[in-house]
Amino acid sequence: MNDRPASGPGARHLTAVPDPVSGPETAAGALPQPAFEIAAGHAFAGPALDLGALMWEGRCLPDAQVLLPLSSLTRHGLVAGATGTGRTRTLQLLAEQLSAQGVPVLLADVRGGLSGIAEPGEAGTGVTGRATEVGQRWTGAGRPTAFHRLGGAGTGRPVRAPVTGLGPLLLARVLGLDAVGEEALARVFRYTDAQGLELVCLDDLRAVLTAAGTPAGPGRPGGVSPVAAGTILRAVSAFEERAAADDLFGEPVCGAADFLRCTADGQGLVSVLRLDSVRDRPHLWTAFLMWLLARLCDALPVIGDVGGPRLVLLVDDAEPLFTGASPAFLEAVTRTMRLVRSKGVGIFFVTRTAQDVPADVLEHLGNRVQHAPRAFSPEDQEALRATVRGFPESAYDLGEVLAGLGTGEAVVTVLGERGAPTPPAAVRLRAPGSYMGPLAPDALTQHAERSGPRPAPARPRGDGTGTGPGAKITRSLFGTATTTGRRR
């Protein structure tokens, strides 16, 4: 919960002392001059998230709070750091503070450790000690949460997409097709679009491809050769053997409005998309995640720069989104990030290092929370130097500070209310108020049952004709489709 005073520049009143001072003689509230300048750069007048307290020369300064303005969240962000440094808890802290300020959150939970946001945290020595250090009035509090799942396994409302909705680029990623197979699939989609055919499930796609490979077929739809059609058919069969395709493809259960809800008392709903059951199939969940983002973008009007976001997407363990991605896919990701900003949607990725993110994507991530890297090998040392070069000019020796960060500590720079980057600040982060860990299965089931109305039965199988329910189809972003004028 945001517990900053209502008056002042968005933080406690700060007082500078001429030179860095340590020891008991330092006056209460007085800061060394360099720390004062850094803290002043992170104090904002408008609504903001409280990240934690500034650290300077090994001391935590609770009178110097480091903030992230709500108005900057659509400039996107990156939370980076080695495993075990607290980056997932930083994501949890962001989610619960956004919810408290009335901003809905879509939380992509790749490892299954974020479901605890639905229940209050447990007070303990670590939590209360951290709260005292950073000047936080800690109270255990869960957030209003809805649970969704991808695929047949797991708990929550299923997220499904029609084959037509994914489009050729994302479906090729799901099926593991190379560039040649992706182009052949694109031709099939152009043919079905021209005919006004919606492919609901893989059986519908199989029907069109089978027709393309037979003498009696309709002139090889889209000019797809029998050899290319056979390649795609084999990829479809292999995918069905590996994944629970019956609950992945079909009429969508969730619309954009499901992720944009607030409670009666003004808290933003945290929609947790549980991806742990498909974590070992990264091309699958990353494709569906980007389809969902494209669907949200298509449904939302342009609002430009506003005082705060209408939705924030937080993606834990986002490296698979970029690993092995085709140039066309990365270009679509970059284009999407530009477009969703104008729709009032912010995106934060969690990765091991900033080098896991392509440069074209990284330049759109205006907010940075860098936890400790691990620099044991020469390659790690070079990555650390590259990380330091990615920050604005700093009063710290950033290489030394980053190497010495403990769990739950980070170097932070954000875009201020005027769009300028703030000076890097070493921060001891606040403790989340919600439970830090996964919920027990029974508790998770109870929360999931309250996530919303029971979804309609899936339509996992088409009628085998490849026609599906006809529709007028338009494409945008990843080539994903929106349909209108559906015929039955």
Coordinates of C-alpha atoms in Angstrom, one line a residue:
M1 CA 0.0 0.0 0.0
N2 CA 1.2 3.5 -0.8
D3 CA 1.8 5.2 2.6
R4 CA 3.6 8.3 1.5
P5 CA 2.5 11.6 3.0
A6 CA -0.1 13.5 0.9
S7 CA 1.9 16.7 1.1
G8 CA 5.4 17.5 -0.2
P9 CA 7.1 16.3 -3.4
G10 CA 5.8 12.8 -3.2
A11 CA 8.2 11.7 -0.5
R12 CA 9.3 12.7 3.0
H13 CA 10.8 16.1 3.4
L14 CA 14.5 15.8 2.7
T15 CA 17.3 17.8 4.2
A16 CA 20.8 17.8 2.8
V17 CA 24.1 18.0 4.8
P18 CA 27.1 19.4 3.0
D19 CA 29.2 16.3 2.9
P20 CA 28.7 12.5 3.2
V21 CA 28.4 11.9 6.9
S22 CA 28.1 8.6 8.8
G23 CA 27.6 7.7 12.4
P24 CA 25.3 8.8 15.2
E25 CA 26.1 12.5 14.8
T26 CA 24.1 12.6 11.6
A27 CA 20.9 14.6 12.2
A28 CA 17.6 12.8 11.8
G29 CA 16.3 13.2 8.2
A30 CA 19.6 14.8 7.0
L31 CA 21.2 13.2 4.0
P32 CA 24.7 13.3 2.5
Q33 CA 24.7 15.7 -0.4
P34 CA 25.0 13.1 -3.2
A35 CA 22.3 10.9 -1.6
F36 CA 20.1 14.0 -1.3
E37 CA 20.5 14.8 -5.0
I38 CA 19.6 11.2 -5.9
A39 CA 16.6 11.1 -3.6
A40 CA 15.4 14.4 -5.0
G41 CA 15.5 13.0 -8.5
H42 CA 13.2 10.1 -7.3
A43 CA 10.6 12.3 -5.5
F44 CA 7.5 13.0 -7.6
A45 CA 4.3 15.1 -7.0
G46 CA 1.8 12.7 -8.7
P47 CA 0.7 9.2 -7.9
A48 CA 3.6 6.8 -7.6
L49 CA 4.7 3.3 -6.5
D50 CA 7.0 3.1 -3.4
L51 CA 9.9 0.9 -4.3
G52 CA 12.0 1.2 -1.1
A53 CA 14.6 3.3 0.6
L54 CA 17.8 4.7 -0.8
M55 CA 21.1 3.1 0.2
W56 CA 24.3 5.2 0.4
E57 CA 27.7 4.0 1.5
G58 CA 26.3 0.8 3.0
R59 CA 23.5 2.5 5.0
C60 CA 19.8 2.4 4.3
L61 CA 18.2 5.8 4.5
P62 CA 14.5 5.4 5.3
D63 CA 13.9 9.2 4.9
A64 CA 14.8 8.9 1.2
Q65 CA 12.1 6.9 -0.6
V66 CA 12.6 5.9 -4.2
L67 CA 9.4 6.1 -6.3
L68 CA 8.1 5.1 -9.7
P69 CA 5.5 7.5 -11.0
L70 CA 2.3 5.9 -12.4
S71 CA 2.5 8.1 -15.4
S72 CA 5.7 6.4 -16.5
L73 CA 4.5 2.8 -16.4
T74 CA 3.4 2.9 -20.0
R75 CA 7.0 3.5 -20.9
H76 CA 7.5 -0.2 -20.0
G77 CA 10.3 -1.6 -17.9
L78 CA 12.8 -4.4 -17.1
V79 CA 13.5 -6.2 -13.8
A80 CA 16.8 -8.0 -14.2
G81 CA 19.0 -10.1 -11.9
A82 CA 20.4 -13.5 -11.2
T83 CA 18.2 -16.2 -9.8
G84 CA 17.7 -15.8 -6.0
T85 CA 18.2 -12.1 -5.9
G86 CA 14.6 -11.2 -5.3
R87 CA 13.5 -10.2 -8.8
T88 CA 10.2 -12.2 -8.6
R89 CA 9.3 -10.5 -5.3
T90 CA 10.0 -7.2 -7.0
L91 CA 7.4 -8.2 -9.6
Q92 CA 5.0 -9.1 -6.8
L93 CA 5.6 -5.7 -5.1
L94 CA 4.8 -3.9 -8.3
A95 CA 1.6 -5.9 -8.8
E96 CA 0.2 -5.4 -5.4
Q97 CA 1.0 -1.7 -5.3
L98 CA -0.6 -1.2 -8.8
S99 CA -3.7 -3.0 -7.5
A100 CA -3.8 -0.8 -4.4
Q101 CA -3.8 2.2 -6.7
G102 CA -6.7 1.0 -8.8
V103 CA -4.6 -0.3 -11.8
P104 CA -5.6 -3.8 -13.1
V105 CA -2.6 -6.2 -13.6
L106 CA -2.1 -9.1 -15.9
L107 CA 0.6 -11.3 -14.2
A108 CA 2.2 -14.0 -16.3
D109 CA 3.3 -16.5 -13.7
V110 CA 5.8 -18.8 -15.5
R111 CA 7.2 -20.6 -12.5
G112 CA 4.1 -20.8 -10.4
G113 CA 5.4 -18.8 -7.4
L114 CA 3.2 -15.8 -7.6
S115 CA -0.2 -17.2 -6.7
G116 CA 0.3 -16.1 -3.1
I117 CA -0.6 -12.5 -4.1
A118 CA -4.2 -13.5 -3.3
E119 CA -3.6 -13.9 0.4
P120 CA -2.0 -11.8 3.2
G121 CA 1.6 -12.3 3.9
E122 CA 3.0 -13.7 7.2
A123 CA 4.8 -11.4 9.6
G124 CA 8.2 -12.7 10.6
T125 CA 11.6 -11.5 11.6
G126 CA 12.7 -11.0 8.0
V127 CA 9.6 -9.1 6.9
T128 CA 9.4 -6.8 10.0
G129 CA 13.1 -6.2 10.0
R130 CA 13.0 -5.2 6.3
A131 CA 10.0 -2.9 6.9
T132 CA 11.7 -1.1 9.8
E133 CA 14.9 -0.6 7.7
V134 CA 13.1 1.0 4.8
G135 CA 10.5 3.0 6.8
Q136 CA 7.6 0.9 5.7
R137 CA 4.4 0.4 7.6
W138 CA 4.0 -3.2 6.7
T139 CA 0.6 -4.9 6.9
G140 CA -0.2 -8.3 5.5
A141 CA -2.8 -8.0 2.7
G142 CA -3.8 -10.1 -0.2
R143 CA -5.1 -8.6 -3.5
P144 CA -8.2 -9.3 -5.4
T145 CA -7.1 -12.0 -7.8
A146 CA -8.5 -14.0 -10.7
F147 CA -6.7 -17.1 -11.9
H148 CA -6.4 -18.2 -15.5
R149 CA -4.6 -21.1 -17.1
L150 CA -3.2 -22.1 -20.4
G151 CA -3.9 -25.6 -21.6
G152 CA -5.9 -28.5 -20.1
A153 CA -3.8 -28.9 -16.9
G154 CA -3.9 -26.6 -13.9
T155 CA -6.4 -24.5 -12.1
G156 CA -8.3 -21.4 -13.3
R157 CA -10.3 -20.2 -16.2
P158 CA -8.9 -21.5 -19.5
V159 CA -7.4 -19.0 -22.0
R160 CA -8.2 -20.3 -25.5
A161 CA -7.7 -18.9 -29.0
P162 CA -9.1 -19.9 -32.3
V163 CA -6.5 -21.0 -34.9
T164 CA -7.5 -18.1 -37.1
G165 CA -7.1 -15.7 -34.1
L166 CA -3.4 -16.7 -33.6
G167 CA -2.5 -15.9 -37.2
P168 CA 0.4 -17.5 -39.2
L169 CA 3.3 -15.9 -37.3
L170 CA 2.2 -17.1 -33.8
L171 CA 0.9 -20.4 -35.0
A172 CA 4.2 -21.1 -36.7
R173 CA 5.9 -20.4 -33.4
V174 CA 3.6 -22.8 -31.6
L175 CA 4.1 -25.6 -34.2
G176 CA 7.9 -25.1 -34.4
L177 CA 7.9 -24.3 -38.1
D178 CA 10.9 -22.8 -39.8
A179 CA 10.7 -19.8 -42.1
V180 CA 9.6 -21.9 -45.1
G181 CA 6.8 -23.5 -43.1
E182 CA 5.8 -20.1 -41.8
E183 CA 5.5 -18.7 -45.3
A184 CA 3.4 -21.7 -46.4
L185 CA 1.2 -21.3 -43.4
A186 CA 0.8 -17.6 -44.2
R187 CA -0.5 -18.5 -47.7
V188 CA -3.1 -20.8 -46.1
F189 CA -4.3 -18.0 -43.9
R190 CA -4.5 -15.6 -46.8
Y191 CA -6.7 -18.1 -48.6
T192 CA -9.0 -18.7 -45.6
D193 CA -9.2 -14.9 -45.0
A194 CA -10.2 -14.3 -48.6
Q195 CA -12.9 -17.0 -48.3
G196 CA -14.1 -15.6 -44.9
L197 CA -13.4 -18.8 -43.1
E198 CA -12.6 -19.0 -39.4
L199 CA -10.4 -21.9 -38.4
V200 CA -11.5 -22.6 -34.9
C201 CA -9.3 -25.6 -34.0
L202 CA -6.5 -27.7 -35.5
D203 CA -9.0 -30.1 -37.1
D204 CA -10.2 -27.2 -39.3
L205 CA -6.6 -26.4 -40.3
R206 CA -6.0 -30.0 -41.0
A207 CA -9.0 -30.2 -43.3
V208 CA -7.8 -27.3 -45.4
L209 CA -4.3 -28.7 -45.6
T210 CA -5.5 -32.2 -46.5
A211 CA -7.6 -30.7 -49.3
A212 CA -4.5 -28.9 -50.5
G213 CA -2.6 -32.1 -50.9
T214 CA -5.3 -34.1 -52.9
P215 CA -6.0 -34.0 -56.6
A216 CA -9.6 -33.1 -55.8
G217 CA -8.5 -30.2 -53.6
P218 CA -9.7 -26.6 -54.3
G219 CA -6.7 -25.7 -56.5
R220 CA -4.2 -25.9 -53.6
P221 CA -5.4 -23.1 -51.3
G222 CA -3.1 -20.1 -51.4
G223 CA -0.7 -21.9 -53.8
V224 CA 0.5 -24.2 -51.0
S225 CA 2.1 -27.3 -52.5
P226 CA 1.3 -30.8 -51.3
V227 CA 4.9 -31.1 -49.9
A228 CA 4.4 -27.9 -47.8
A229 CA 1.0 -29.0 -46.7
G230 CA 2.4 -32.3 -45.6
T231 CA 5.1 -30.6 -43.6
I232 CA 2.6 -28.5 -41.7
L233 CA 0.3 -31.5 -41.1
R234 CA 3.2 -33.4 -39.6
A235 CA 4.0 -30.5 -37.3
V236 CA 0.3 -30.4 -36.2
S237 CA 0.3 -34.1 -35.4
A238 CA 3.6 -33.8 -33.4
F239 CA 2.2 -30.8 -31.5
E240 CA -1.0 -32.7 -30.6
E241 CA 1.1 -35.5 -29.2
R242 CA 3.1 -33.1 -26.9
A243 CA 0.4 -30.7 -25.8
A244 CA -3.2 -30.7 -24.5
A245 CA -4.4 -29.1 -27.8
D246 CA -8.0 -29.8 -27.0
D247 CA -8.1 -27.0 -24.4
L248 CA -5.8 -24.6 -26.2
F249 CA -7.7 -24.0 -29.3
G250 CA -11.4 -23.0 -29.5
E251 CA -13.7 -20.1 -28.9
P252 CA -12.1 -17.6 -26.5
V253 CA -13.3 -17.8 -22.9
C254 CA -11.9 -14.4 -21.8
G255 CA -12.3 -11.0 -23.4
A256 CA -10.4 -7.8 -22.9
A257 CA -12.9 -6.6 -20.3
D258 CA -12.0 -9.6 -18.1
F259 CA -8.5 -8.2 -17.5
L260 CA -9.6 -4.6 -17.0
R261 CA -11.7 -4.9 -13.9
C262 CA -11.6 -3.2 -10.5
T263 CA -13.3 -4.1 -7.3
A264 CA -16.1 -2.0 -5.7
D265 CA -13.6 -0.4 -3.4
G266 CA -11.4 0.7 -6.2
Q267 CA -8.6 -1.9 -6.2
G268 CA -7.3 -3.2 -9.5
L269 CA -7.9 -6.9 -10.2
V270 CA -4.7 -9.0 -10.5
S271 CA -5.3 -11.6 -13.3
V272 CA -2.8 -14.3 -12.7
L273 CA -2.1 -16.3 -15.9
R274 CA -0.6 -19.6 -14.6
L275 CA 1.9 -20.9 -17.1
D276 CA 3.8 -23.4 -14.9
S277 CA 2.1 -26.4 -16.6
V278 CA 3.5 -25.3 -20.0
R279 CA 6.8 -23.8 -18.8
D280 CA 8.7 -26.5 -20.7
R281 CA 7.1 -25.4 -24.0
P282 CA 8.2 -21.8 -24.2
H283 CA 7.2 -21.3 -27.8
L284 CA 3.7 -22.3 -26.9
W285 CA 3.1 -19.9 -23.9
T286 CA 5.0 -17.0 -25.4
A287 CA 2.9 -17.2 -28.6
F288 CA -0.4 -17.3 -26.6
L289 CA 0.8 -14.4 -24.4
M290 CA 1.5 -12.2 -27.4
W291 CA -1.8 -13.2 -28.9
L292 CA -3.5 -12.1 -25.7
L293 CA -1.6 -8.8 -25.7
A294 CA -2.5 -8.2 -29.4
R295 CA -6.2 -9.0 -28.5
L296 CA -6.1 -6.4 -25.7
C297 CA -4.5 -3.9 -28.0
D298 CA -7.1 -4.4 -30.7
A299 CA -9.9 -3.9 -28.2
L300 CA -8.7 -0.8 -26.5
P301 CA -9.0 2.8 -27.9
V302 CA -6.0 5.1 -28.2
I303 CA -5.7 7.4 -25.1
G304 CA -2.2 8.7 -25.4
D305 CA -0.1 9.8 -22.4
V306 CA -2.3 9.8 -19.3
G307 CA -1.8 10.1 -15.5
G308 CA -1.6 6.3 -15.2
P309 CA -2.0 3.1 -17.1
R310 CA -5.3 1.3 -17.6
L311 CA -3.5 -2.1 -17.5
V312 CA 0.1 -3.4 -16.7
L313 CA 1.4 -6.7 -18.0
L314 CA 4.1 -8.3 -15.8
V315 CA 6.0 -11.2 -17.3
D316 CA 8.1 -13.4 -15.0
D317 CA 11.0 -15.2 -16.6
A318 CA 10.6 -13.6 -20.0
E319 CA 13.9 -14.9 -21.6
P320 CA 12.0 -17.5 -23.7
L321 CA 10.0 -14.8 -25.3
F322 CA 13.2 -13.7 -27.1
T323 CA 15.3 -16.9 -27.3
G324 CA 15.3 -18.4 -30.8
A325 CA 12.7 -15.9 -32.0
S326 CA 12.5 -15.1 -35.7
P327 CA 13.3 -11.6 -36.9
A328 CA 9.6 -11.3 -37.9
F329 CA 8.5 -12.2 -34.4
L330 CA 10.9 -9.8 -32.7
E331 CA 9.8 -7.0 -35.1
A332 CA 6.2 -7.7 -34.1
V333 CA 7.0 -7.6 -30.4
T334 CA 8.7 -4.2 -30.9
R335 CA 5.8 -2.9 -32.9
T336 CA 3.3 -4.1 -30.3
M337 CA 5.2 -2.3 -27.5
R338 CA 5.0 0.9 -29.4
L339 CA 1.3 0.5 -30.1
V340 CA 0.2 -0.6 -26.6
R341 CA 1.7 2.4 -25.0
S342 CA -0.8 4.6 -26.7
K343 CA -3.5 2.3 -25.5
G344 CA -2.5 2.9 -21.9
V345 CA -0.9 -0.5 -21.4
G346 CA 2.5 -0.9 -19.7
I347 CA 4.8 -4.0 -19.9
F348 CA 7.5 -5.2 -17.5
F349 CA 9.8 -8.1 -18.4
V350 CA 11.8 -10.1 -15.8
T351 CA 15.0 -11.5 -17.2
R352 CA 18.4 -12.7 -15.9
T353 CA 20.3 -9.8 -17.6
A354 CA 19.5 -6.9 -19.9
Q355 CA 21.5 -8.8 -22.6
D356 CA 18.7 -11.4 -22.8
V357 CA 16.5 -8.7 -24.4
P358 CA 17.1 -7.7 -28.0
A359 CA 18.4 -4.1 -28.5
D360 CA 15.3 -3.1 -30.4
V361 CA 13.1 -4.1 -27.5
L362 CA 15.4 -2.9 -24.8
E363 CA 15.3 0.7 -26.1
H364 CA 11.5 0.7 -25.3
L365 CA 12.1 -0.2 -21.7
G366 CA 12.3 3.1 -19.9
N367 CA 12.2 1.9 -16.3
R368 CA 15.0 -0.4 -15.0
V369 CA 15.2 -2.4 -11.7
Q370 CA 18.6 -4.2 -11.7
H371 CA 19.2 -6.8 -9.0
A372 CA 22.6 -8.3 -8.4
P373 CA 24.1 -10.1 -11.5
R374 CA 26.4 -13.0 -11.1
A375 CA 29.9 -12.2 -12.5
F376 CA 32.0 -15.3 -12.0
S377 CA 33.2 -16.0 -15.6
P378 CA 34.8 -13.7 -18.1
E379 CA 31.5 -13.6 -20.0
D380 CA 29.7 -12.6 -16.8
Q381 CA 32.2 -9.9 -16.2
E382 CA 31.6 -8.5 -19.7
A383 CA 27.8 -8.7 -19.2
L384 CA 28.2 -6.7 -15.9
R385 CA 30.2 -4.0 -17.8
A386 CA 27.5 -3.9 -20.4
T387 CA 24.8 -3.5 -17.7
V388 CA 26.7 -0.6 -16.2
R389 CA 27.0 1.1 -19.6
G390 CA 23.2 0.9 -19.9
F391 CA 22.6 3.2 -16.9
P392 CA 22.7 7.0 -16.9
E393 CA 25.7 8.8 -15.3
S394 CA 25.8 7.9 -11.6
A395 CA 27.3 9.1 -8.4
Y396 CA 27.9 5.5 -7.5
D397 CA 30.6 3.2 -8.7
L398 CA 27.9 1.0 -10.3
G399 CA 30.1 -1.9 -11.0
E400 CA 31.0 -2.2 -7.4
V401 CA 27.5 -1.5 -6.1
L402 CA 25.9 -4.0 -8.4
A403 CA 28.3 -6.7 -7.5
G404 CA 27.7 -6.1 -3.8
L405 CA 23.9 -6.0 -3.8
G406 CA 22.1 -8.4 -1.5
T407 CA 18.8 -10.2 -1.9
G408 CA 16.0 -7.7 -2.2
E409 CA 18.3 -4.9 -3.2
A410 CA 18.6 -3.3 -6.6
V411 CA 19.8 -0.3 -8.6
V412 CA 16.8 1.6 -10.0
T413 CA 16.4 4.2 -12.7
V414 CA 13.0 5.3 -14.0
L415 CA 11.5 7.8 -16.3
G416 CA 10.3 10.8 -14.3
E417 CA 7.1 12.7 -14.8
R418 CA 8.6 14.8 -17.5
G419 CA 10.1 11.8 -19.4
A420 CA 13.7 12.3 -18.3
P421 CA 15.6 9.3 -16.7
T422 CA 16.3 9.6 -13.0
P423 CA 19.8 9.2 -11.5
P424 CA 20.5 5.6 -10.6
A425 CA 19.6 4.8 -7.0
A426 CA 20.7 1.8 -5.0
V427 CA 17.5 0.7 -3.2
R428 CA 16.6 -1.7 -0.4
L429 CA 13.2 -2.8 -1.6
R430 CA 10.0 -3.0 0.4
A431 CA 8.6 -6.3 1.5
P432 CA 5.4 -7.4 -0.3
G433 CA 2.3 -7.4 1.9
S434 CA 0.9 -10.5 0.2
Y435 CA 2.1 -14.1 0.7
M436 CA 5.5 -14.7 -0.8
G437 CA 5.2 -18.1 -2.4
P438 CA 2.7 -20.4 -4.1
L439 CA -0.7 -21.1 -2.5
A440 CA -1.5 -24.6 -1.3
P441 CA -3.6 -26.5 -3.8
D442 CA -6.8 -26.3 -1.8
A443 CA -6.5 -22.5 -1.3
L444 CA -5.6 -22.1 -5.0
T445 CA -8.7 -24.0 -6.0
Q446 CA -10.9 -21.9 -3.8
H447 CA -9.6 -18.7 -5.2
A448 CA -9.9 -20.0 -8.8
E449 CA -13.5 -20.9 -8.3
R450 CA -14.2 -17.2 -7.3
S451 CA -12.3 -16.0 -10.4
G452 CA -15.5 -15.6 -12.4
P453 CA -18.4 -17.6 -14.0
R454 CA -17.7 -21.1 -15.1
P455 CA -16.6 -20.9 -18.8
A456 CA -18.7 -22.4 -21.5
P457 CA -17.6 -25.8 -22.8
A458 CA -14.7 -25.7 -25.2
R459 CA -15.0 -26.3 -28.9
P460 CA -11.8 -28.3 -29.3
R461 CA -12.9 -30.0 -32.5
G462 CA -14.2 -28.5 -35.7
D463 CA -16.6 -30.1 -38.1
G464 CA -13.8 -31.4 -40.2
T465 CA -14.7 -29.3 -43.2
G466 CA -12.2 -26.6 -42.6
T467 CA -14.9 -24.0 -42.8
G468 CA -15.6 -23.2 -39.2
P469 CA -18.1 -20.4 -38.5
G470 CA -17.5 -17.9 -41.4
A471 CA -16.6 -14.4 -40.5
K472 CA -15.1 -11.1 -41.8
I473 CA -11.5 -11.3 -40.7
T474 CA -9.0 -8.4 -40.2
R475 CA -5.4 -8.8 -39.1
S476 CA -3.1 -6.6 -37.1
L477 CA 0.0 -6.7 -34.9
F478 CA 1.2 -10.4 -35.1
G479 CA -1.2 -11.1 -37.9
T480 CA -3.7 -12.1 -35.3
A481 CA -7.3 -11.9 -36.4
T482 CA -10.4 -10.2 -35.2
T483 CA -13.7 -11.4 -36.6
T484 CA -17.0 -9.7 -37.1
G485 CA -20.3 -10.6 -38.9
R486 CA -19.9 -14.3 -37.8
R487 CA -22.1 -16.6 -39.8
R488 CA -23.5 -19.8 -38.3

